[in-house]
Amino acid sequence: MNILGIHGSPRKNGNSDLLLDRCLEGARSRGAQVESIRACSLKILGCLACNKCRQTGQCVVDDDMQKVYPLLARAERIVMAAPVFFFGLPAQLKSLVDRVQACWSKRMLAKSAEERKTYSSGLGYLIAVGATRGDNLFEGCELTAKYFYDALDMEYRRGLFFRNIDAKGAILEHADAMQQAFDLGIRIANQL
Ligand SMILES: Cc1cc2nc3c(=O)[nH]c(=O)nc-3n(C[C@H](O)[C@H](O)[C@H](O)COP(=O)(O)O)c2cc1C
């Protein structure tokens, strides 16, 4: 099982980082092959909406996203972790998400409308944290994650969501968040 973790926070060793690291440890403990990237450490421009990918399924922008496409393509499971920023994903991660427009184009070219109703490239998950408590806190991030995975021909399977977590490392004071993250990693690695 090949799993890709995507760290979405600009805050290194922050709450979502700690959760994703623990989740990936859980997956590794079950023999999964794990890779991870940090959106903030990559130079990824936003999508230019040039639509060239509609003809070729490839993005013409030559930046670090070109190193990310093969990782996305070979991952059987992806776990994206992020803090809520203004009810959405942090900008650095959102640039990466927007650039999978090329993968969506590739999928449009490869699959009929009927075939596109099913997902054949694996499963995707989201770990998200936010400082406030509202019922709709994760709606924006979840919708973006759902369609990110759709573009990658992967099925979105939700994940873990923690409200009322703000200060760096506050997640470590949560009763069982780190255990939940480890268990999620195990579940992901065990899914055939
Ligand atoms: C620019 C910015 C925007 C934020 N927007 C929200 C928000 O809309 N809702 C919320 O509950 N928390 C918001 N937060 C708080 C973060 O989600 C929270 O601090 C989180 O625990 C940070 O996770 P991290 O340590 O993984 O970066 C925001 C923080 C920043 C810096």
PDB file of C-alpha atoms and ligand atoms in Angstrom:
ATOM      1  CA  MET A   1       0.000   0.000   0.000  1.00  0.00           C
ATOM      2  CA  ASN A   2       1.434   3.321  -1.099  1.00  0.00           C
ATOM      3  CA  ILE A   3       0.258   6.261   1.006  1.00  0.00           C
ATOM      4  CA  LEU A   4       0.956   9.940   0.422  1.00  0.00           C
ATOM      5  CA  GLY A   5       0.593  12.455   3.252  1.00  0.00           C
ATOM      6  CA  ILE A   6       0.165  16.114   2.367  1.00  0.00           C
ATOM      7  CA  HIS A   7       1.009  18.597   5.102  1.00  0.00           C
ATOM      8  CA  GLY A   8      -1.122  21.668   4.444  1.00  0.00           C
ATOM      9  CA  SER A   9      -0.246  24.028   7.278  1.00  0.00           C
ATOM     10  CA  PRO A  10       2.371  26.760   7.023  1.00  0.00           C
ATOM     11  CA  ARG A  11       2.981  26.209  10.762  1.00  0.00           C
ATOM     12  CA  LYS A  12       5.648  23.515  11.054  1.00  0.00           C
ATOM     13  CA  ASN A  13       4.971  20.979  13.845  1.00  0.00           C
ATOM     14  CA  GLY A  14       1.577  22.576  14.398  1.00  0.00           C
ATOM     15  CA  ASN A  15      -1.629  20.712  15.186  1.00  0.00           C
ATOM     16  CA  SER A  16      -2.415  19.273  11.759  1.00  0.00           C
ATOM     17  CA  ASP A  17       1.262  18.323  11.248  1.00  0.00           C
ATOM     18  CA  LEU A  18       1.309  16.374  14.515  1.00  0.00           C
ATOM     19  CA  LEU A  19      -1.904  14.569  13.608  1.00  0.00           C
ATOM     20  CA  LEU A  20      -0.729  13.671  10.119  1.00  0.00           C
ATOM     21  CA  ASP A  21       2.658  12.455  11.386  1.00  0.00           C
ATOM     22  CA  ARG A  22       0.894  10.190  13.877  1.00  0.00           C
ATOM     23  CA  CYS A  23      -1.516   8.934  11.236  1.00  0.00           C
ATOM     24  CA  LEU A  24       1.368   8.077   8.904  1.00  0.00           C
ATOM     25  CA  GLU A  25       3.141   6.301  11.794  1.00  0.00           C
ATOM     26  CA  GLY A  26       0.035   4.165  12.236  1.00  0.00           C
ATOM     27  CA  ALA A  27       0.077   3.320   8.530  1.00  0.00           C
ATOM     28  CA  ARG A  28       3.801   2.500   8.610  1.00  0.00           C
ATOM     29  CA  SER A  29       3.262   0.232  11.619  1.00  0.00           C
ATOM     30  CA  ARG A  30       1.078  -1.919   9.339  1.00  0.00           C
ATOM     31  CA  GLY A  31       3.700  -2.107   6.600  1.00  0.00           C
ATOM     32  CA  ALA A  32       2.444   0.684   4.331  1.00  0.00           C
ATOM     33  CA  GLN A  33       4.945   2.564   2.198  1.00  0.00           C
ATOM     34  CA  VAL A  34       4.573   6.183   3.180  1.00  0.00           C
ATOM     35  CA  GLU A  35       5.727   9.372   1.497  1.00  0.00           C
ATOM     36  CA  SER A  36       4.903  12.897   2.536  1.00  0.00           C
ATOM     37  CA  ILE A  37       5.157  16.403   1.178  1.00  0.00           C
ATOM     38  CA  ARG A  38       4.705  19.842   2.690  1.00  0.00           C
ATOM     39  CA  ALA A  39       2.775  22.266   0.481  1.00  0.00           C
ATOM     40  CA  CYS A  40       4.456  25.228   2.109  1.00  0.00           C
ATOM     41  CA  SER A  41       7.967  24.016   1.254  1.00  0.00           C
ATOM     42  CA  LEU A  42       7.147  23.747  -2.430  1.00  0.00           C
ATOM     43  CA  LYS A  43       6.968  26.531  -4.964  1.00  0.00           C
ATOM     44  CA  ILE A  44       3.558  25.929  -6.491  1.00  0.00           C
ATOM     45  CA  LEU A  45       1.866  28.669  -8.459  1.00  0.00           C
ATOM     46  CA  GLY A  46      -1.886  28.919  -8.602  1.00  0.00           C
ATOM     47  CA  CYS A  47      -3.654  27.528 -11.668  1.00  0.00           C
ATOM     48  CA  LEU A  48      -3.452  29.975 -14.582  1.00  0.00           C
ATOM     49  CA  ALA A  49      -6.713  28.730 -16.119  1.00  0.00           C
ATOM     50  CA  CYS A  50      -4.960  28.569 -19.492  1.00  0.00           C
ATOM     51  CA  ASN A  51      -6.929  25.373 -20.207  1.00  0.00           C
ATOM     52  CA  LYS A  52      -4.010  23.807 -22.087  1.00  0.00           C
ATOM     53  CA  CYS A  53      -4.461  20.724 -19.892  1.00  0.00           C
ATOM     54  CA  ARG A  54      -7.848  20.140 -21.511  1.00  0.00           C
ATOM     55  CA  GLN A  55      -6.092  18.986 -24.677  1.00  0.00           C
ATOM     56  CA  THR A  56      -3.244  17.021 -23.085  1.00  0.00           C
ATOM     57  CA  GLY A  57      -4.070  16.249 -19.451  1.00  0.00           C
ATOM     58  CA  GLN A  58      -0.748  17.909 -18.548  1.00  0.00           C
ATOM     59  CA  CYS A  59      -0.026  21.188 -16.815  1.00  0.00           C
ATOM     60  CA  VAL A  60       2.304  23.540 -18.707  1.00  0.00           C
ATOM     61  CA  VAL A  61       3.483  25.445 -15.631  1.00  0.00           C
ATOM     62  CA  ASP A  62       7.028  24.361 -14.824  1.00  0.00           C
ATOM     63  CA  ASP A  63       7.349  24.523 -11.049  1.00  0.00           C
ATOM     64  CA  ASP A  64       7.466  22.122  -8.081  1.00  0.00           C
ATOM     65  CA  MET A  65       4.001  20.807  -8.913  1.00  0.00           C
ATOM     66  CA  GLN A  66       5.672  18.794 -11.669  1.00  0.00           C
ATOM     67  CA  LYS A  67       7.359  16.749  -8.895  1.00  0.00           C
ATOM     68  CA  VAL A  68       4.028  16.336  -7.110  1.00  0.00           C
ATOM     69  CA  TYR A  69       2.013  14.930 -10.063  1.00  0.00           C
ATOM     70  CA  PRO A  70       3.894  11.583 -10.111  1.00  0.00           C
ATOM     71  CA  LEU A  71       3.467  11.249  -6.326  1.00  0.00           C
ATOM     72  CA  LEU A  72      -0.270  11.833  -6.659  1.00  0.00           C
ATOM     73  CA  ALA A  73      -0.455   9.361  -9.543  1.00  0.00           C
ATOM     74  CA  ARG A  74       1.248   6.516  -7.690  1.00  0.00           C
ATOM     75  CA  ALA A  75      -0.484   7.008  -4.321  1.00  0.00           C
ATOM     76  CA  GLU A  76      -3.186   4.450  -3.554  1.00  0.00           C
ATOM     77  CA  ARG A  77      -4.276   6.465  -0.525  1.00  0.00           C
ATOM     78  CA  ILE A  78      -3.807  10.175   0.162  1.00  0.00           C
ATOM     79  CA  VAL A  79      -4.188  11.888   3.525  1.00  0.00           C
ATOM     80  CA  MET A  80      -4.316  15.666   3.428  1.00  0.00           C
ATOM     81  CA  ALA A  81      -3.981  17.541   6.743  1.00  0.00           C
ATOM     82  CA  ALA A  82      -4.730  21.217   7.237  1.00  0.00           C
ATOM     83  CA  PRO A  83      -5.914  23.917   9.571  1.00  0.00           C
ATOM     84  CA  VAL A  84      -9.096  25.772   8.663  1.00  0.00           C
ATOM     85  CA  PHE A  85      -8.172  29.220   7.304  1.00  0.00           C
ATOM     86  CA  PHE A  86     -11.208  31.435   6.746  1.00  0.00           C
ATOM     87  CA  PHE A  87     -13.381  28.325   6.448  1.00  0.00           C
ATOM     88  CA  GLY A  88     -11.188  26.924   3.690  1.00  0.00           C
ATOM     89  CA  LEU A  89      -7.729  25.480   3.117  1.00  0.00           C
ATOM     90  CA  PRO A  90      -4.485  27.498   3.542  1.00  0.00           C
ATOM     91  CA  ALA A  91      -3.453  29.231   0.317  1.00  0.00           C
ATOM     92  CA  GLN A  92      -0.284  27.185  -0.217  1.00  0.00           C
ATOM     93  CA  LEU A  93      -2.268  23.962  -0.107  1.00  0.00           C
ATOM     94  CA  LYS A  94      -5.070  25.467  -2.187  1.00  0.00           C
ATOM     95  CA  SER A  95      -2.583  26.201  -4.974  1.00  0.00           C
ATOM     96  CA  LEU A  96      -1.650  22.521  -5.025  1.00  0.00           C
ATOM     97  CA  VAL A  97      -5.336  21.577  -5.039  1.00  0.00           C
ATOM     98  CA  ASP A  98      -6.151  23.938  -7.896  1.00  0.00           C
ATOM     99  CA  ARG A  99      -3.316  22.518  -9.970  1.00  0.00           C
ATOM    100  CA  VAL A 100      -4.954  19.082 -10.013  1.00  0.00           C
ATOM    101  CA  GLN A 101      -7.177  20.685 -12.628  1.00  0.00           C
ATOM    102  CA  ALA A 102      -4.725  18.985 -15.025  1.00  0.00           C
ATOM    103  CA  CYS A 103      -5.558  15.609 -13.432  1.00  0.00           C
ATOM    104  CA  TRP A 104      -9.255  16.383 -13.782  1.00  0.00           C
ATOM    105  CA  SER A 105      -8.691  17.149 -17.470  1.00  0.00           C
ATOM    106  CA  LYS A 106      -6.815  13.866 -17.862  1.00  0.00           C
ATOM    107  CA  ARG A 107      -9.726  12.051 -16.229  1.00  0.00           C
ATOM    108  CA  MET A 108     -12.203  13.788 -18.548  1.00  0.00           C
ATOM    109  CA  LEU A 109     -10.140  12.687 -21.543  1.00  0.00           C
ATOM    110  CA  ALA A 110      -9.763   9.105 -20.326  1.00  0.00           C
ATOM    111  CA  LYS A 111     -13.190   8.247 -18.955  1.00  0.00           C
ATOM    112  CA  SER A 112     -16.738   8.468 -20.285  1.00  0.00           C
ATOM    113  CA  ALA A 113     -19.363  10.361 -18.257  1.00  0.00           C
ATOM    114  CA  GLU A 114     -20.694   7.014 -17.019  1.00  0.00           C
ATOM    115  CA  GLU A 115     -17.225   5.755 -15.996  1.00  0.00           C
ATOM    116  CA  ARG A 116     -16.531   8.987 -14.131  1.00  0.00           C
ATOM    117  CA  LYS A 117     -19.227   8.092 -11.592  1.00  0.00           C
ATOM    118  CA  THR A 118     -16.854   5.505 -10.154  1.00  0.00           C
ATOM    119  CA  TYR A 119     -13.355   5.938  -8.741  1.00  0.00           C
ATOM    120  CA  SER A 120     -10.548   3.581  -9.652  1.00  0.00           C
ATOM    121  CA  SER A 121      -7.424   5.242  -8.272  1.00  0.00           C
ATOM    122  CA  GLY A 122      -7.924   4.790  -4.543  1.00  0.00           C
ATOM    123  CA  LEU A 123      -9.176   6.591  -1.462  1.00  0.00           C
ATOM    124  CA  GLY A 124      -8.616  10.058  -0.038  1.00  0.00           C
ATOM    125  CA  TYR A 125      -8.844  11.384   3.505  1.00  0.00           C
ATOM    126  CA  LEU A 126      -8.784  14.750   5.279  1.00  0.00           C
ATOM    127  CA  ILE A 127      -7.520  15.661   8.746  1.00  0.00           C
ATOM    128  CA  ALA A 128      -8.584  19.189   9.709  1.00  0.00           C
ATOM    129  CA  VAL A 129      -8.359  21.392  12.787  1.00  0.00           C
ATOM    130  CA  GLY A 130      -9.933  24.732  13.594  1.00  0.00           C
ATOM    131  CA  ALA A 131      -9.976  27.169  16.488  1.00  0.00           C
ATOM    132  CA  THR A 132     -13.722  27.688  16.691  1.00  0.00           C
ATOM    133  CA  ARG A 133     -16.647  25.368  17.262  1.00  0.00           C
ATOM    134  CA  GLY A 134     -19.348  26.027  14.638  1.00  0.00           C
ATOM    135  CA  ASP A 135     -21.249  23.136  13.080  1.00  0.00           C
ATOM    136  CA  ASN A 136     -20.185  24.179   9.580  1.00  0.00           C
ATOM    137  CA  LEU A 137     -16.496  24.726  10.452  1.00  0.00           C
ATOM    138  CA  PHE A 138     -15.187  22.005   8.148  1.00  0.00           C
ATOM    139  CA  GLU A 139     -17.714  22.265   5.301  1.00  0.00           C
ATOM    140  CA  GLY A 140     -15.506  24.392   3.037  1.00  0.00           C
ATOM    141  CA  CYS A 141     -12.430  22.201   3.539  1.00  0.00           C
ATOM    142  CA  GLU A 142     -14.440  19.023   3.069  1.00  0.00           C
ATOM    143  CA  LEU A 143     -16.012  20.169  -0.201  1.00  0.00           C
ATOM    144  CA  THR A 144     -12.606  21.149  -1.548  1.00  0.00           C
ATOM    145  CA  ALA A 145     -11.143  17.805  -0.437  1.00  0.00           C
ATOM    146  CA  LYS A 146     -14.026  15.875  -2.012  1.00  0.00           C
ATOM    147  CA  TYR A 147     -13.480  17.481  -5.420  1.00  0.00           C
ATOM    148  CA  PHE A 148      -9.684  17.347  -5.115  1.00  0.00           C
ATOM    149  CA  TYR A 149      -9.992  13.578  -4.769  1.00  0.00           C
ATOM    150  CA  ASP A 150     -12.624  13.431  -7.498  1.00  0.00           C
ATOM    151  CA  ALA A 151     -10.140  15.077  -9.898  1.00  0.00           C
ATOM    152  CA  LEU A 152      -7.612  12.403  -8.908  1.00  0.00           C
ATOM    153  CA  ASP A 153     -10.153   9.641  -9.597  1.00  0.00           C
ATOM    154  CA  MET A 154     -10.186   8.836  -5.875  1.00  0.00           C
ATOM    155  CA  GLU A 155     -13.094   8.448  -3.493  1.00  0.00           C
ATOM    156  CA  TYR A 156     -13.259  10.843  -0.538  1.00  0.00           C
ATOM    157  CA  ARG A 157     -13.620   8.943   2.745  1.00  0.00           C
ATOM    158  CA  ARG A 158     -13.632  11.825   5.287  1.00  0.00           C
ATOM    159  CA  GLY A 159     -11.165  11.464   8.195  1.00  0.00           C
ATOM    160  CA  LEU A 160     -10.662  13.359  11.452  1.00  0.00           C
ATOM    161  CA  PHE A 161     -11.920  16.802  12.480  1.00  0.00           C
ATOM    162  CA  PHE A 162     -11.034  18.695  15.637  1.00  0.00           C
ATOM    163  CA  ARG A 163     -12.721  21.914  16.788  1.00  0.00           C
ATOM    164  CA  ASN A 164     -11.564  24.363  19.466  1.00  0.00           C
ATOM    165  CA  ILE A 165      -7.850  23.753  18.773  1.00  0.00           C
ATOM    166  CA  ASP A 166      -5.812  26.908  18.267  1.00  0.00           C
ATOM    167  CA  ALA A 167      -2.387  27.283  19.943  1.00  0.00           C
ATOM    168  CA  LYS A 168       0.529  25.417  18.431  1.00  0.00           C
ATOM    169  CA  GLY A 169       0.577  21.926  19.950  1.00  0.00           C
ATOM    170  CA  ALA A 170      -2.853  22.290  21.613  1.00  0.00           C
ATOM    171  CA  ILE A 171      -3.892  19.040  19.954  1.00  0.00           C
ATOM    172  CA  LEU A 172      -1.530  17.186  22.310  1.00  0.00           C
ATOM    173  CA  GLU A 173      -3.796  18.170  25.213  1.00  0.00           C
ATOM    174  CA  HIS A 174      -6.829  16.621  23.542  1.00  0.00           C
ATOM    175  CA  ALA A 175      -7.772  13.381  25.317  1.00  0.00           C
ATOM    176  CA  ASP A 176      -7.355  10.958  22.438  1.00  0.00           C
ATOM    177  CA  ALA A 177      -6.719  12.878  19.216  1.00  0.00           C
ATOM    178  CA  MET A 178      -3.266  11.378  18.657  1.00  0.00           C
ATOM    179  CA  GLN A 179      -4.590   7.881  19.252  1.00  0.00           C
ATOM    180  CA  GLN A 180      -7.431   8.561  16.778  1.00  0.00           C
ATOM    181  CA  ALA A 181      -4.860   9.698  14.230  1.00  0.00           C
ATOM    182  CA  PHE A 182      -2.724   6.568  14.766  1.00  0.00           C
ATOM    183  CA  ASP A 183      -5.829   4.371  14.438  1.00  0.00           C
ATOM    184  CA  LEU A 184      -6.852   6.160  11.237  1.00  0.00           C
ATOM    185  CA  GLY A 185      -3.422   5.345   9.800  1.00  0.00           C
ATOM    186  CA  ILE A 186      -3.882   1.689  10.715  1.00  0.00           C
ATOM    187  CA  ARG A 187      -7.354   1.613   9.131  1.00  0.00           C
ATOM    188  CA  ILE A 188      -6.074   3.228   5.943  1.00  0.00           C
ATOM    189  CA  ALA A 189      -3.162   0.781   5.683  1.00  0.00           C
ATOM    190  CA  ASN A 190      -5.414  -2.223   6.338  1.00  0.00           C
ATOM    191  CA  GLN A 191      -7.882  -1.357   3.564  1.00  0.00           C
ATOM    192  CA  LEU A 192      -7.283  -3.509   0.539  1.00  0.00           C
TER     193      LEU A 192
HETATM  194  C1  LIG B   1      -4.948  32.973   8.574  1.00  0.00           C
HETATM  195  C2  LIG B   1      -5.712  32.142   9.580  1.00  0.00           C
HETATM  196  C3  LIG B   1      -7.060  31.940   9.373  1.00  0.00           C
HETATM  197  C4  LIG B   1      -7.793  31.153  10.261  1.00  0.00           C
HETATM  198  N1  LIG B   1      -9.127  30.949  10.035  1.00  0.00           N
HETATM  199  C5  LIG B   1      -9.843  30.183  10.894  1.00  0.00           C
HETATM  200  C6  LIG B   1     -11.229  29.979  10.681  1.00  0.00           C
HETATM  201  O1  LIG B   1     -11.840  30.445   9.716  1.00  0.00           O
HETATM  202  N2  LIG B   1     -11.908  29.210  11.581  1.00  0.00           N
HETATM  203  C7  LIG B   1     -11.289  28.655  12.677  1.00  0.00           C
HETATM  204  O2  LIG B   1     -11.939  27.980  13.459  1.00  0.00           O
HETATM  205  N3  LIG B   1      -9.948  28.817  12.871  1.00  0.00           N
HETATM  206  C8  LIG B   1      -9.216  29.571  12.023  1.00  0.00           C
HETATM  207  N4  LIG B   1      -7.858  29.747  12.225  1.00  0.00           N
HETATM  208  C9  LIG B   1      -7.198  29.043  13.349  1.00  0.00           C
HETATM  209  C10 LIG B   1      -6.484  27.743  12.924  1.00  0.00           C
HETATM  210  O3  LIG B   1      -7.337  26.894  12.191  1.00  0.00           O
HETATM  211  C11 LIG B   1      -6.016  27.009  14.191  1.00  0.00           C
HETATM  212  O4  LIG B   1      -5.090  27.820  14.895  1.00  0.00           O
HETATM  213  C12 LIG B   1      -5.378  25.665  13.928  1.00  0.00           C
HETATM  214  O5  LIG B   1      -5.257  24.929  15.141  1.00  0.00           O
HETATM  215  C13 LIG B   1      -3.994  25.793  13.299  1.00  0.00           C
HETATM  216  O6  LIG B   1      -3.537  24.506  12.930  1.00  0.00           O
HETATM  217  P1  LIG B   1      -1.988  24.234  12.574  1.00  0.00           P
HETATM  218  O7  LIG B   1      -1.242  24.287  13.889  1.00  0.00           O
HETATM  219  O8  LIG B   1      -1.987  22.857  11.979  1.00  0.00           O
HETATM  220  O9  LIG B   1      -1.567  25.289  11.621  1.00  0.00           O
HETATM  221  C14 LIG B   1      -7.123  30.553  11.371  1.00  0.00           C
HETATM  222  C15 LIG B   1      -5.750  30.779  11.572  1.00  0.00           C
HETATM  223  C16 LIG B   1      -5.044  31.570  10.686  1.00  0.00           C
HETATM  224  C17 LIG B   1      -3.568  31.801  10.924  1.00  0.00           C
END
